[in-house]
Amino acid sequence: MEDKIEAFLDLVRERNGHEPEFLQAVQEVAETVIPYIAEHEIYNGKNILLRMVEPERLISFRVSWVDDSGEIQVNRGYRVQMNSAIGPYKGGLRFHPTVNASILKFLAFEQVFKNSLTTLPMGGGKGGSDFDPKGKSDNEIMRFCHAFMTELYRHIGHNTDVPAGDIGVGAREIGFMFGMYKKLNNTFTGVLTGKGQSWGGSLIRPEATGYGNVYFAENMLKTKDDSFNGKKVVISGSGNVAQFAAEKAIELGATVLTLSDSSGYIYDEDGIDTEKLQFVMDLKNNKRGRISEYVDKYPNAKYFKEERPWSVKCDIALPCATQNELNGEEAKALIDNGCICVSEGANMPSTPEAIHEFHKAKILFAPGKASNAGGVATSGLEMSQNSLRLSWTREEVDARLKDIMEDIHDSCVEYGKNDDGTIDYVRGANIAGFVKVADAMLAQGVI
Ligand SMILES: NC(=O)C1=CN([C@@H]2O[C@H](COP(=O)(O)OP(=O)(O)OC[C@H]3O[C@@H](n4cnc5c(N)ncnc54)[C@H](OP(=O)(O)O)[C@@H]3O)[C@@H](O)[C@H]2O)C=CC1
Ligand SMILES: O=C(O)CCC(=O)C(=O)O
């Protein structure tokens, strides 16, 4: 079996050798799905996984815009349309200086499996730009978003490809892009999700990824007759996902000890309560400040510059910032400090070495493609509401989100149960996500 996996990975490396993040994501899937394919006659000899690692379309384009000082700036825009076997391409847009084809292909590949797991009819895609929103004025953000959409609009549509937010793209950016799409098409459709409430957005979509991650972790803890109540929780990031993961963990009786950004982390031994979290939300979402400012307001807390929070003693860890932000050594530190559950809010935040440590220690570990799927699932619910031209209540959307996270958990258990009764959520998520897409691809023939 190992030879088979290596032969497959050699082929993928030959074509994508300069794309480390993409290769990392493919390797994890190949190691769990190729043995499954070998045991299931219908998938044999069809090169299904080889087809799945090749984007159906990868669009790259110039984005020219004028900054506040009148200088012309040039960025690169992308959309990776990875797989449309089970529905229109669906996945976020990331604006960050590190964005390149490798990062977007890894994200789009993960999205295919994640969207399949949600049980909703959504294919996988991802896009974005190497544009850095930090330090830009609202007018610069608007001009960039408008310029970005003047090319992207011809490749997307409510039945073709429905982008949303990701790192650096929140409600403000979705608004600017939606405005330009509407102007260029002269149609008001649900072409983007994460929209504002008064113009087609869904209640709970802003909260959904963070809440969904906590719901997923709750389901994992339930298998051990345990819960969030009374637990110490360490969270990385302080953006959309981290904020709402913290909010839900606090609501369930946990003590949240840390939050971070790319400059460092804060540790509040007394716990980040609801009032302190409101301060962080205002700091990050309105003032666009740095997490270090937390200790100016709450001097009992400590700030650790250019460090990550994984050495803080906790029961539960929720990595909610970015890819490869938790390595093997940090995983060992978490385990040595008694951590019993790691649930990924970000996409691929744990390195392969970290995942190996979690599996070796047999602690509960959820891969992002399962545990952060609540965001895109609620985007799917936004698409349904747009098609029906109505809005569901907060309670209704939250109840659907909870059910979806429980279903995803159950699918992981179905495909990931080990002989000793423990659950390999990585294998479970990969195989459950694969089966639905592969069956659709088989039914549709070689296209
Ligand atoms: N938004 C969503 O619905 C979904 C998001 N995700 C994933 O969740 C993660 C967070 O996304 P989201 O909260 O939306 O993004 P935001 O832009 O709202 O927040 C990102 C957070 O991560 C930090 N961060 C970004 N890059 C780095 C880095 N290189 N090192 C350390 N910290 C970093 C940011 O700090 P700083 O401000 O300093 O950059 C910020 O605190 C991403 O992996 C995303 O793909 C997954 C599913 C859905
Ligand atoms: O809501 C969406 O469509 C995208 C969410 C996303 O980008 C993700 O799940 O990583």
Short mmCIF file of C-alpha atoms and ligand atoms in Angstrom, two decimals:
data_model
loop_
_atom_site.label_atom_id
_atom_site.label_comp_id
_atom_site.label_asym_id
_atom_site.label_seq_id
_atom_site.Cartn_x
_atom_site.Cartn_y
_atom_site.Cartn_z
CA MET A 1 0.00 0.00 0.00
CA GLU A 2 2.83 2.39 0.87
CA ASP A 3 4.29 1.94 -2.65
CA LYS A 4 0.91 2.80 -4.16
CA ILE A 5 0.64 5.98 -2.07
CA GLU A 6 4.22 7.00 -2.87
CA ALA A 7 3.71 6.40 -6.61
CA PHE A 8 0.61 8.60 -6.50
CA LEU A 9 2.38 11.34 -4.52
CA ASP A 10 5.36 11.24 -6.92
CA LEU A 11 2.97 12.03 -9.77
CA VAL A 12 1.44 14.92 -7.84
CA ARG A 13 4.88 16.23 -6.81
CA GLU A 14 6.07 16.12 -10.44
CA ARG A 15 3.27 18.52 -11.42
CA ASN A 16 3.15 20.66 -8.27
CA GLY A 17 6.66 20.40 -6.81
CA HIS A 18 6.83 24.09 -5.96
CA GLU A 19 3.58 24.08 -3.97
CA PRO A 20 4.37 22.82 -0.42
CA GLU A 21 1.01 23.61 1.22
CA PHE A 22 -0.92 21.94 -1.59
CA LEU A 23 1.30 18.84 -1.42
CA GLN A 24 0.83 18.70 2.37
CA ALA A 25 -2.96 18.72 2.02
CA VAL A 26 -2.91 16.12 -0.76
CA GLN A 27 -0.56 13.81 1.15
CA GLU A 28 -2.86 13.69 4.17
CA VAL A 29 -5.82 12.77 1.99
CA ALA A 30 -3.87 10.26 -0.12
CA GLU A 31 -2.62 8.37 2.95
CA THR A 32 -6.16 7.77 4.19
CA VAL A 33 -8.18 7.55 0.95
CA ILE A 34 -5.92 5.37 -1.25
CA PRO A 35 -6.25 2.36 1.12
CA TYR A 36 -10.03 2.87 1.07
CA ILE A 37 -10.08 3.00 -2.74
CA ALA A 38 -8.05 -0.22 -2.88
CA GLU A 39 -10.70 -1.99 -0.78
CA HIS A 40 -13.64 -0.75 -2.86
CA GLU A 41 -13.89 -2.18 -6.36
CA ILE A 42 -16.10 0.62 -7.80
CA TYR A 43 -13.35 3.23 -7.34
CA ASN A 44 -10.56 1.09 -8.77
CA GLY A 45 -8.90 1.95 -12.08
CA LYS A 46 -10.78 5.25 -12.42
CA ASN A 47 -7.98 7.64 -11.37
CA ILE A 48 -10.56 9.48 -9.28
CA LEU A 49 -8.09 10.95 -6.78
CA LEU A 50 -5.75 11.98 -9.58
CA ARG A 51 -8.67 13.86 -11.15
CA MET A 52 -9.58 15.40 -7.80
CA VAL A 53 -6.12 16.93 -7.25
CA GLU A 54 -6.25 18.78 -10.57
CA PRO A 55 -8.33 22.00 -10.38
CA GLU A 56 -11.13 22.10 -12.93
CA ARG A 57 -10.01 25.68 -13.56
CA LEU A 58 -7.41 28.02 -12.05
CA ILE A 59 -7.91 31.67 -12.90
CA SER A 60 -5.19 34.25 -12.23
CA PHE A 61 -5.61 37.93 -13.03
CA ARG A 62 -4.18 41.42 -12.62
CA VAL A 63 -5.81 43.78 -10.13
CA SER A 64 -4.76 47.41 -10.68
CA TRP A 65 -6.02 50.09 -8.31
CA VAL A 66 -5.09 53.59 -7.13
CA ASP A 67 -4.04 54.17 -3.50
CA ASP A 68 -4.81 57.29 -1.41
CA SER A 69 -1.61 59.01 -2.51
CA GLY A 70 -2.54 58.58 -6.18
CA GLU A 71 -0.01 55.78 -6.84
CA ILE A 72 -1.07 52.88 -9.05
CA GLN A 73 -0.79 49.54 -7.23
CA VAL A 74 -0.81 46.12 -8.85
CA ASN A 75 -1.86 42.91 -7.10
CA ARG A 76 -2.55 39.39 -8.30
CA GLY A 77 -6.04 37.92 -8.00
CA TYR A 78 -7.00 34.23 -8.17
CA ARG A 79 -9.94 31.87 -8.18
CA VAL A 80 -9.32 28.14 -7.96
CA GLN A 81 -12.41 26.25 -9.17
CA MET A 82 -11.45 22.85 -7.82
CA ASN A 83 -14.42 20.51 -8.13
CA SER A 84 -18.07 20.99 -9.16
CA ALA A 85 -19.24 17.35 -9.06
CA ILE A 86 -21.82 17.91 -6.30
CA GLY A 87 -22.71 21.58 -6.75
CA PRO A 88 -21.50 25.06 -7.72
CA TYR A 89 -17.97 25.94 -6.58
CA LYS A 90 -18.13 27.34 -3.06
CA GLY A 91 -15.41 28.72 -0.79
CA GLY A 92 -13.90 31.88 0.58
CA LEU A 93 -11.64 34.66 -0.67
CA ARG A 94 -8.43 35.40 1.24
CA PHE A 95 -6.66 38.77 1.11
CA HIS A 96 -3.20 38.36 2.64
CA PRO A 97 0.34 39.09 1.37
CA THR A 98 1.24 35.36 1.58
CA VAL A 99 -1.50 34.32 -0.88
CA ASN A 100 -0.22 32.31 -3.84
CA ALA A 101 -1.38 29.39 -6.01
CA SER A 102 -0.11 26.77 -3.54
CA ILE A 103 -2.05 28.19 -0.60
CA LEU A 104 -5.24 28.64 -2.59
CA LYS A 105 -5.00 25.15 -4.13
CA PHE A 106 -4.57 23.59 -0.68
CA LEU A 107 -7.56 25.56 0.59
CA ALA A 108 -9.68 24.70 -2.46
CA PHE A 109 -8.76 21.01 -2.18
CA GLU A 110 -9.72 20.93 1.52
CA GLN A 111 -12.93 22.77 0.66
CA VAL A 112 -14.07 20.00 -1.70
CA PHE A 113 -14.03 17.45 1.15
CA LYS A 114 -15.40 19.91 3.71
CA ASN A 115 -18.34 20.96 1.55
CA SER A 116 -19.14 17.33 0.81
CA LEU A 117 -19.21 16.63 4.58
CA THR A 118 -21.79 19.37 5.20
CA THR A 119 -24.42 17.25 3.37
CA LEU A 120 -25.30 20.33 1.27
CA PRO A 121 -24.91 20.47 -2.53
CA MET A 122 -21.74 22.55 -2.82
CA GLY A 123 -18.59 21.96 -4.87
CA GLY A 124 -15.23 23.35 -3.75
CA GLY A 125 -13.31 26.49 -4.65
CA LYS A 126 -11.17 29.19 -3.08
CA GLY A 127 -9.68 32.48 -4.19
CA GLY A 128 -8.15 35.72 -3.12
CA SER A 129 -5.24 38.02 -3.61
CA ASP A 130 -1.78 38.90 -2.27
CA PHE A 131 -3.30 42.30 -1.34
CA ASP A 132 -2.56 43.27 2.29
CA PRO A 133 -5.57 45.01 3.89
CA LYS A 134 -3.55 45.99 7.00
CA GLY A 135 -3.02 49.74 7.29
CA LYS A 136 -5.24 50.53 4.29
CA SER A 137 -8.00 53.15 4.50
CA ASP A 138 -11.65 52.20 3.94
CA ASN A 139 -11.48 53.96 0.58
CA GLU A 140 -8.43 51.96 -0.47
CA ILE A 141 -10.16 48.72 0.58
CA MET A 142 -13.21 49.75 -1.47
CA ARG A 143 -11.16 50.59 -4.57
CA PHE A 144 -9.26 47.31 -4.31
CA CYS A 145 -12.44 45.22 -3.83
CA HIS A 146 -14.12 46.95 -6.76
CA ALA A 147 -11.07 46.41 -8.99
CA PHE A 148 -10.86 42.73 -7.91
CA MET A 149 -14.52 42.17 -8.81
CA THR A 150 -14.24 43.83 -12.23
CA GLU A 151 -12.41 40.67 -13.33
CA LEU A 152 -13.79 38.03 -10.95
CA TYR A 153 -17.42 38.77 -11.87
CA ARG A 154 -17.19 37.01 -15.25
CA HIS A 155 -16.15 33.72 -13.62
CA ILE A 156 -18.76 33.50 -10.81
CA GLY A 157 -22.54 33.40 -10.41
CA HIS A 158 -25.16 32.11 -7.97
CA ASN A 159 -25.39 28.79 -9.85
CA THR A 160 -21.71 28.67 -10.91
CA ASP A 161 -19.39 29.77 -8.13
CA VAL A 162 -20.32 31.50 -4.87
CA PRO A 163 -17.36 33.06 -2.99
CA ALA A 164 -17.40 34.22 0.65
CA GLY A 165 -14.93 35.57 3.24
CA ASP A 166 -11.72 34.14 4.70
CA ILE A 167 -8.62 35.77 6.21
CA GLY A 168 -8.72 39.51 5.49
CA VAL A 169 -12.20 39.37 3.96
CA GLY A 170 -15.12 40.16 6.25
CA ALA A 171 -18.47 41.95 6.02
CA ARG A 172 -16.88 45.21 4.77
CA GLU A 173 -15.07 43.55 1.85
CA ILE A 174 -18.06 41.33 0.92
CA GLY A 175 -20.20 44.50 0.76
CA PHE A 176 -17.83 46.29 -1.63
CA MET A 177 -17.47 43.21 -3.87
CA PHE A 178 -21.23 42.55 -3.90
CA GLY A 179 -21.89 46.16 -4.88
CA MET A 180 -19.58 45.94 -7.88
CA TYR A 181 -20.92 42.53 -8.97
CA LYS A 182 -24.48 43.86 -8.85
CA LYS A 183 -23.53 46.92 -10.87
CA LEU A 184 -21.70 44.92 -13.56
CA ASN A 185 -24.45 42.27 -13.89
CA ASN A 186 -27.48 44.42 -13.20
CA THR A 187 -28.89 41.52 -11.15
CA PHE A 188 -29.45 41.06 -7.43
CA THR A 189 -28.54 37.43 -6.71
CA GLY A 190 -26.93 35.43 -3.91
CA VAL A 191 -23.57 35.44 -5.69
CA LEU A 192 -21.62 35.93 -2.45
CA THR A 193 -22.32 34.71 1.09
CA GLY A 194 -21.51 36.51 4.32
CA LYS A 195 -23.70 39.39 3.13
CA GLY A 196 -25.22 41.99 5.49
CA GLN A 197 -28.60 41.22 7.09
CA SER A 198 -30.54 43.82 5.10
CA TRP A 199 -29.28 42.66 1.69
CA GLY A 200 -29.58 38.87 1.70
CA GLY A 201 -27.25 37.74 4.50
CA SER A 202 -28.08 34.96 6.92
CA LEU A 203 -28.31 35.34 10.67
CA ILE A 204 -25.57 33.32 12.42
CA ARG A 205 -23.24 33.28 9.37
CA PRO A 206 -20.71 35.57 11.14
CA GLU A 207 -20.76 33.29 14.20
CA ALA A 208 -21.01 29.99 12.33
CA THR A 209 -17.39 28.87 11.91
CA GLY A 210 -16.43 29.53 15.54
CA TYR A 211 -19.71 28.22 16.97
CA GLY A 212 -19.56 25.19 14.67
CA ASN A 213 -16.04 24.37 15.82
CA VAL A 214 -17.16 24.38 19.44
CA TYR A 215 -20.25 22.29 18.56
CA PHE A 216 -17.98 19.77 16.86
CA ALA A 217 -15.62 19.63 19.87
CA GLU A 218 -18.68 19.21 22.12
CA ASN A 219 -19.69 16.16 20.08
CA MET A 220 -16.18 14.73 20.44
CA LEU A 221 -16.18 15.35 24.20
CA LYS A 222 -19.61 13.70 24.46
CA THR A 223 -18.07 10.41 23.26
CA LYS A 224 -16.08 10.56 26.55
CA ASP A 225 -19.08 11.72 28.63
CA ASP A 226 -17.38 15.10 28.93
CA SER A 227 -18.21 18.73 28.04
CA PHE A 228 -16.82 22.30 27.88
CA ASN A 229 -18.14 23.12 31.33
CA GLY A 230 -15.28 24.07 33.67
CA LYS A 231 -12.58 23.49 31.04
CA LYS A 232 -9.60 25.76 30.35
CA VAL A 233 -9.45 26.68 26.66
CA VAL A 234 -6.53 28.07 24.66
CA ILE A 235 -7.43 29.81 21.38
CA SER A 236 -5.14 31.23 18.68
CA GLY A 237 -6.18 34.06 16.39
CA SER A 238 -8.47 36.96 17.25
CA GLY A 239 -10.36 37.27 13.97
CA ASN A 240 -13.79 36.02 12.97
CA VAL A 241 -13.33 32.35 13.83
CA ALA A 242 -11.44 32.89 17.10
CA GLN A 243 -13.90 35.50 18.38
CA PHE A 244 -16.97 33.32 18.00
CA ALA A 245 -15.24 30.13 19.15
CA ALA A 246 -14.40 32.07 22.32
CA GLU A 247 -17.97 33.38 22.65
CA LYS A 248 -19.50 29.89 22.44
CA ALA A 249 -16.87 28.30 24.73
CA ILE A 250 -17.58 30.97 27.38
CA GLU A 251 -21.35 30.39 26.99
CA LEU A 252 -20.79 26.66 27.62
CA GLY A 253 -19.01 27.35 30.91
CA ALA A 254 -15.37 27.21 29.82
CA THR A 255 -12.60 29.65 30.74
CA VAL A 256 -10.86 31.10 27.68
CA LEU A 257 -7.24 31.94 28.51
CA THR A 258 -5.63 33.18 25.29
CA LEU A 259 -6.11 34.93 21.97
CA SER A 260 -3.43 35.91 19.45
CA ASP A 261 -2.59 37.65 16.21
CA SER A 262 0.41 37.44 13.91
CA SER A 263 2.45 39.61 16.34
CA GLY A 264 1.99 37.54 19.53
CA TYR A 265 -0.53 36.27 22.08
CA ILE A 266 -2.24 37.46 25.27
CA TYR A 267 -2.71 35.23 28.32
CA ASP A 268 -5.43 36.23 30.77
CA GLU A 269 -5.23 33.95 33.78
CA ASP A 270 -8.58 35.31 35.09
CA GLY A 271 -10.27 34.30 31.83
CA ILE A 272 -11.47 36.36 28.87
CA ASP A 273 -15.11 36.88 29.85
CA THR A 274 -17.95 38.24 27.72
CA GLU A 275 -17.13 41.89 28.49
CA LYS A 276 -13.44 41.44 27.67
CA LEU A 277 -14.38 39.62 24.47
CA GLN A 278 -16.58 42.57 23.45
CA PHE A 279 -13.50 44.77 23.87
CA VAL A 280 -11.52 42.42 21.57
CA MET A 281 -14.32 42.42 18.98
CA ASP A 282 -14.40 46.21 18.90
CA LEU A 283 -10.58 46.39 18.85
CA LYS A 284 -10.29 43.96 15.93
CA ASN A 285 -13.45 44.58 13.89
CA ASN A 286 -13.82 48.37 14.23
CA LYS A 287 -10.55 49.88 15.43
CA ARG A 288 -8.48 47.30 13.51
CA GLY A 289 -5.94 47.27 16.36
CA ARG A 290 -3.43 44.72 17.64
CA ILE A 291 -4.11 42.08 20.32
CA SER A 292 -1.24 43.53 22.40
CA GLU A 293 -3.59 46.44 23.24
CA TYR A 294 -5.60 44.01 25.42
CA VAL A 295 -3.01 44.31 28.21
CA ASP A 296 -3.30 48.12 28.22
CA LYS A 297 -6.98 47.70 29.04
CA TYR A 298 -6.60 44.61 31.29
CA PRO A 299 -3.17 44.91 32.96
CA ASN A 300 -3.54 41.59 34.84
CA ALA A 301 -3.10 39.84 31.49
CA LYS A 302 0.31 39.21 29.91
CA TYR A 303 1.45 39.76 26.32
CA PHE A 304 3.96 37.42 24.68
CA LYS A 305 5.46 39.08 21.63
CA GLU A 306 6.10 36.90 18.57
CA GLU A 307 5.08 33.74 20.45
CA ARG A 308 2.23 31.26 20.03
CA PRO A 309 -0.06 30.19 22.88
CA TRP A 310 0.51 26.40 22.86
CA SER A 311 2.71 26.30 25.98
CA VAL A 312 -0.20 27.53 28.15
CA LYS A 313 -1.69 24.71 30.27
CA CYS A 314 -5.21 23.86 29.05
CA ASP A 315 -7.80 21.12 28.59
CA ILE A 316 -8.91 22.15 25.10
CA ALA A 317 -7.01 23.87 22.27
CA LEU A 318 -8.74 25.62 19.38
CA PRO A 319 -6.25 26.77 16.68
CA CYS A 320 -8.20 29.47 14.81
CA ALA A 321 -5.56 31.60 13.02
CA THR A 322 -3.84 30.08 9.99
CA GLN A 323 -2.14 27.06 8.39
CA ASN A 324 0.84 25.34 10.05
CA GLU A 325 0.59 27.40 13.24
CA LEU A 326 0.97 24.39 15.59
CA ASN A 327 4.02 22.14 15.13
CA GLY A 328 5.14 18.79 16.56
CA GLU A 329 6.97 20.29 19.55
CA GLU A 330 4.01 22.50 20.40
CA ALA A 331 1.68 19.48 20.12
CA LYS A 332 3.89 17.61 22.60
CA ALA A 333 3.74 20.59 24.99
CA LEU A 334 -0.07 20.61 24.81
CA ILE A 335 -0.23 16.86 25.52
CA ASP A 336 2.33 17.07 28.36
CA ASN A 337 0.23 19.85 29.91
CA GLY A 338 -2.86 17.62 29.96
CA CYS A 339 -4.75 18.82 26.86
CA ILE A 340 -7.47 16.28 25.98
CA CYS A 341 -9.01 17.82 22.86
CA VAL A 342 -7.78 19.82 19.85
CA SER A 343 -10.39 21.07 17.40
CA GLU A 344 -9.18 23.05 14.37
CA GLY A 345 -11.05 26.27 13.58
CA ALA A 346 -8.47 27.30 10.98
CA ASN A 347 -7.66 25.37 7.81
CA MET A 348 -4.71 22.95 8.30
CA PRO A 349 -3.31 24.74 11.40
CA SER A 350 -1.59 21.58 12.68
CA THR A 351 1.50 20.32 10.87
CA PRO A 352 1.66 16.59 9.96
CA GLU A 353 4.11 16.14 12.89
CA ALA A 354 1.59 17.70 15.29
CA ILE A 355 -1.22 15.44 14.03
CA HIS A 356 1.08 12.45 14.48
CA GLU A 357 1.64 13.45 18.14
CA PHE A 358 -2.11 13.88 18.77
CA HIS A 359 -2.84 10.46 17.28
CA LYS A 360 0.01 8.82 19.19
CA ALA A 361 -1.30 10.25 22.48
CA LYS A 362 -4.87 9.19 21.50
CA ILE A 363 -6.35 12.55 22.43
CA LEU A 364 -9.42 13.88 20.62
CA PHE A 365 -8.28 15.62 17.43
CA ALA A 366 -10.55 17.15 14.76
CA PRO A 367 -9.20 18.30 11.37
CA GLY A 368 -10.48 21.66 10.14
CA LYS A 369 -12.25 20.21 7.14
CA ALA A 370 -14.69 18.63 9.62
CA SER A 371 -14.61 20.96 12.62
CA ASN A 372 -14.66 24.33 10.80
CA ALA A 373 -17.27 23.26 8.24
CA GLY A 374 -19.99 25.18 10.10
CA GLY A 375 -19.03 28.38 8.28
CA VAL A 376 -19.50 27.08 4.77
CA ALA A 377 -22.53 25.03 5.89
CA THR A 378 -24.22 28.23 7.04
CA SER A 379 -23.19 29.84 3.75
CA GLY A 380 -25.11 26.95 2.15
CA LEU A 381 -28.08 27.89 4.35
CA GLU A 382 -27.69 31.52 3.19
CA MET A 383 -27.85 30.31 -0.43
CA SER A 384 -31.04 28.35 0.35
CA GLN A 385 -32.65 31.42 1.97
CA ASN A 386 -31.65 33.57 -1.04
CA SER A 387 -33.23 31.07 -3.44
CA LEU A 388 -36.40 30.93 -1.33
CA ARG A 389 -36.33 34.75 -0.95
CA LEU A 390 -36.88 34.57 2.79
CA SER A 391 -34.91 34.75 6.04
CA TRP A 392 -34.87 32.17 8.79
CA THR A 393 -34.67 33.18 12.46
CA ARG A 394 -31.47 33.06 14.46
CA GLU A 395 -32.78 30.03 16.39
CA GLU A 396 -33.66 28.18 13.19
CA VAL A 397 -30.24 28.70 11.59
CA ASP A 398 -28.41 27.84 14.81
CA ALA A 399 -30.44 24.63 15.20
CA ARG A 400 -29.61 23.62 11.61
CA LEU A 401 -25.92 24.41 12.21
CA LYS A 402 -25.91 22.22 15.35
CA ASP A 403 -27.56 19.35 13.46
CA ILE A 404 -25.08 19.64 10.58
CA MET A 405 -22.09 19.58 12.96
CA GLU A 406 -23.52 16.49 14.66
CA ASP A 407 -24.02 14.81 11.27
CA ILE A 408 -20.44 15.62 10.27
CA HIS A 409 -19.23 14.18 13.57
CA ASP A 410 -21.27 11.01 12.97
CA SER A 411 -19.84 10.62 9.44
CA CYS A 412 -16.32 10.89 10.86
CA VAL A 413 -17.16 8.21 13.42
CA GLU A 414 -18.66 5.96 10.73
CA TYR A 415 -15.56 6.06 8.53
CA GLY A 416 -12.89 6.68 11.16
CA LYS A 417 -13.48 4.13 13.93
CA ASN A 418 -10.30 2.27 14.90
CA ASP A 419 -10.23 -1.35 16.07
CA ASP A 420 -9.51 -0.19 19.65
CA GLY A 421 -12.68 1.95 19.63
CA THR A 422 -10.89 5.33 19.30
CA ILE A 423 -11.83 7.56 16.39
CA ASP A 424 -9.43 8.79 13.71
CA TYR A 425 -11.32 11.94 12.72
CA VAL A 426 -8.76 12.67 9.97
CA ARG A 427 -9.37 9.36 8.20
CA GLY A 428 -13.11 9.61 8.87
CA ALA A 429 -13.42 13.11 7.40
CA ASN A 430 -11.30 12.33 4.35
CA ILE A 431 -13.15 9.14 3.43
CA ALA A 432 -16.65 10.47 4.16
CA GLY A 433 -15.88 13.61 2.13
CA PHE A 434 -14.37 11.56 -0.70
CA VAL A 435 -17.20 9.03 -1.11
CA LYS A 436 -19.92 11.56 -1.99
CA VAL A 437 -17.75 13.46 -4.50
CA ALA A 438 -16.30 10.28 -6.03
CA ASP A 439 -19.76 8.74 -6.50
CA ALA A 440 -20.94 11.90 -8.28
CA MET A 441 -17.84 11.92 -10.49
CA LEU A 442 -18.38 8.26 -11.41
CA ALA A 443 -22.02 8.95 -12.30
CA GLN A 444 -21.04 11.91 -14.50
CA GLY A 445 -18.37 10.03 -16.49
CA VAL A 446 -14.95 11.22 -17.60
CA ILE A 447 -15.29 14.99 -17.99
N1 LIG B 1 -14.16 32.95 8.17
C1 LIG B 1 -14.68 31.75 7.98
O1 LIG B 1 -15.89 31.56 7.89
C2 LIG B 1 -13.78 30.56 7.90
C3 LIG B 1 -12.44 30.65 8.15
N2 LIG B 1 -11.68 29.52 8.19
C4 LIG B 1 -10.26 29.56 8.49
O2 LIG B 1 -10.08 30.10 9.80
C5 LIG B 1 -8.83 30.79 9.89
C6 LIG B 1 -9.06 32.20 10.39
O3 LIG B 1 -9.91 32.88 9.49
P1 LIG B 1 -10.75 34.18 9.91
O4 LIG B 1 -10.92 34.20 11.37
O5 LIG B 1 -11.92 34.22 9.03
O6 LIG B 1 -9.76 35.32 9.45
P2 LIG B 1 -9.56 36.79 10.07
O7 LIG B 1 -8.87 37.56 9.03
O8 LIG B 1 -10.82 37.29 10.64
O9 LIG B 1 -8.57 36.51 11.29
C7 LIG B 1 -7.36 35.85 11.10
C8 LIG B 1 -6.62 35.78 12.40
O10 LIG B 1 -5.48 34.95 12.26
C9 LIG B 1 -4.30 35.71 12.48
N3 LIG B 1 -3.27 35.31 11.50
C10 LIG B 1 -3.33 35.41 10.15
N4 LIG B 1 -2.19 35.00 9.60
C11 LIG B 1 -1.39 34.65 10.63
C12 LIG B 1 -0.09 34.15 10.71
N5 LIG B 1 0.66 33.93 9.63
N6 LIG B 1 0.43 33.88 11.96
C13 LIG B 1 -0.30 34.10 13.07
N7 LIG B 1 -1.56 34.59 13.05
C14 LIG B 1 -2.09 34.85 11.84
C15 LIG B 1 -4.69 37.14 12.24
O11 LIG B 1 -3.76 38.02 12.86
P3 LIG B 1 -3.34 39.39 12.12
O12 LIG B 1 -4.52 40.29 12.32
O13 LIG B 1 -2.10 39.82 12.81
O14 LIG B 1 -3.11 39.05 10.69
C16 LIG B 1 -6.09 37.15 12.85
O15 LIG B 1 -6.03 37.20 14.24
C17 LIG B 1 -8.20 30.68 8.50
O16 LIG B 1 -7.40 29.51 8.45
C18 LIG B 1 -9.43 30.46 7.59
O17 LIG B 1 -9.09 29.81 6.40
C19 LIG B 1 -12.24 28.28 8.00
C20 LIG B 1 -13.55 28.15 7.73
C21 LIG B 1 -14.42 29.28 7.55
O1 LIG B 2 -18.56 30.22 3.52
C1 LIG B 2 -17.88 29.93 2.57
O2 LIG B 2 -18.29 29.77 1.43
C2 LIG B 2 -16.39 29.76 2.71
C3 LIG B 2 -15.86 29.32 4.01
C4 LIG B 2 -14.42 28.99 3.81
O3 LIG B 2 -13.71 29.64 3.10
C5 LIG B 2 -13.89 27.81 4.46
O4 LIG B 2 -14.66 26.94 4.86
O5 LIG B 2 -12.65 27.69 4.55
#
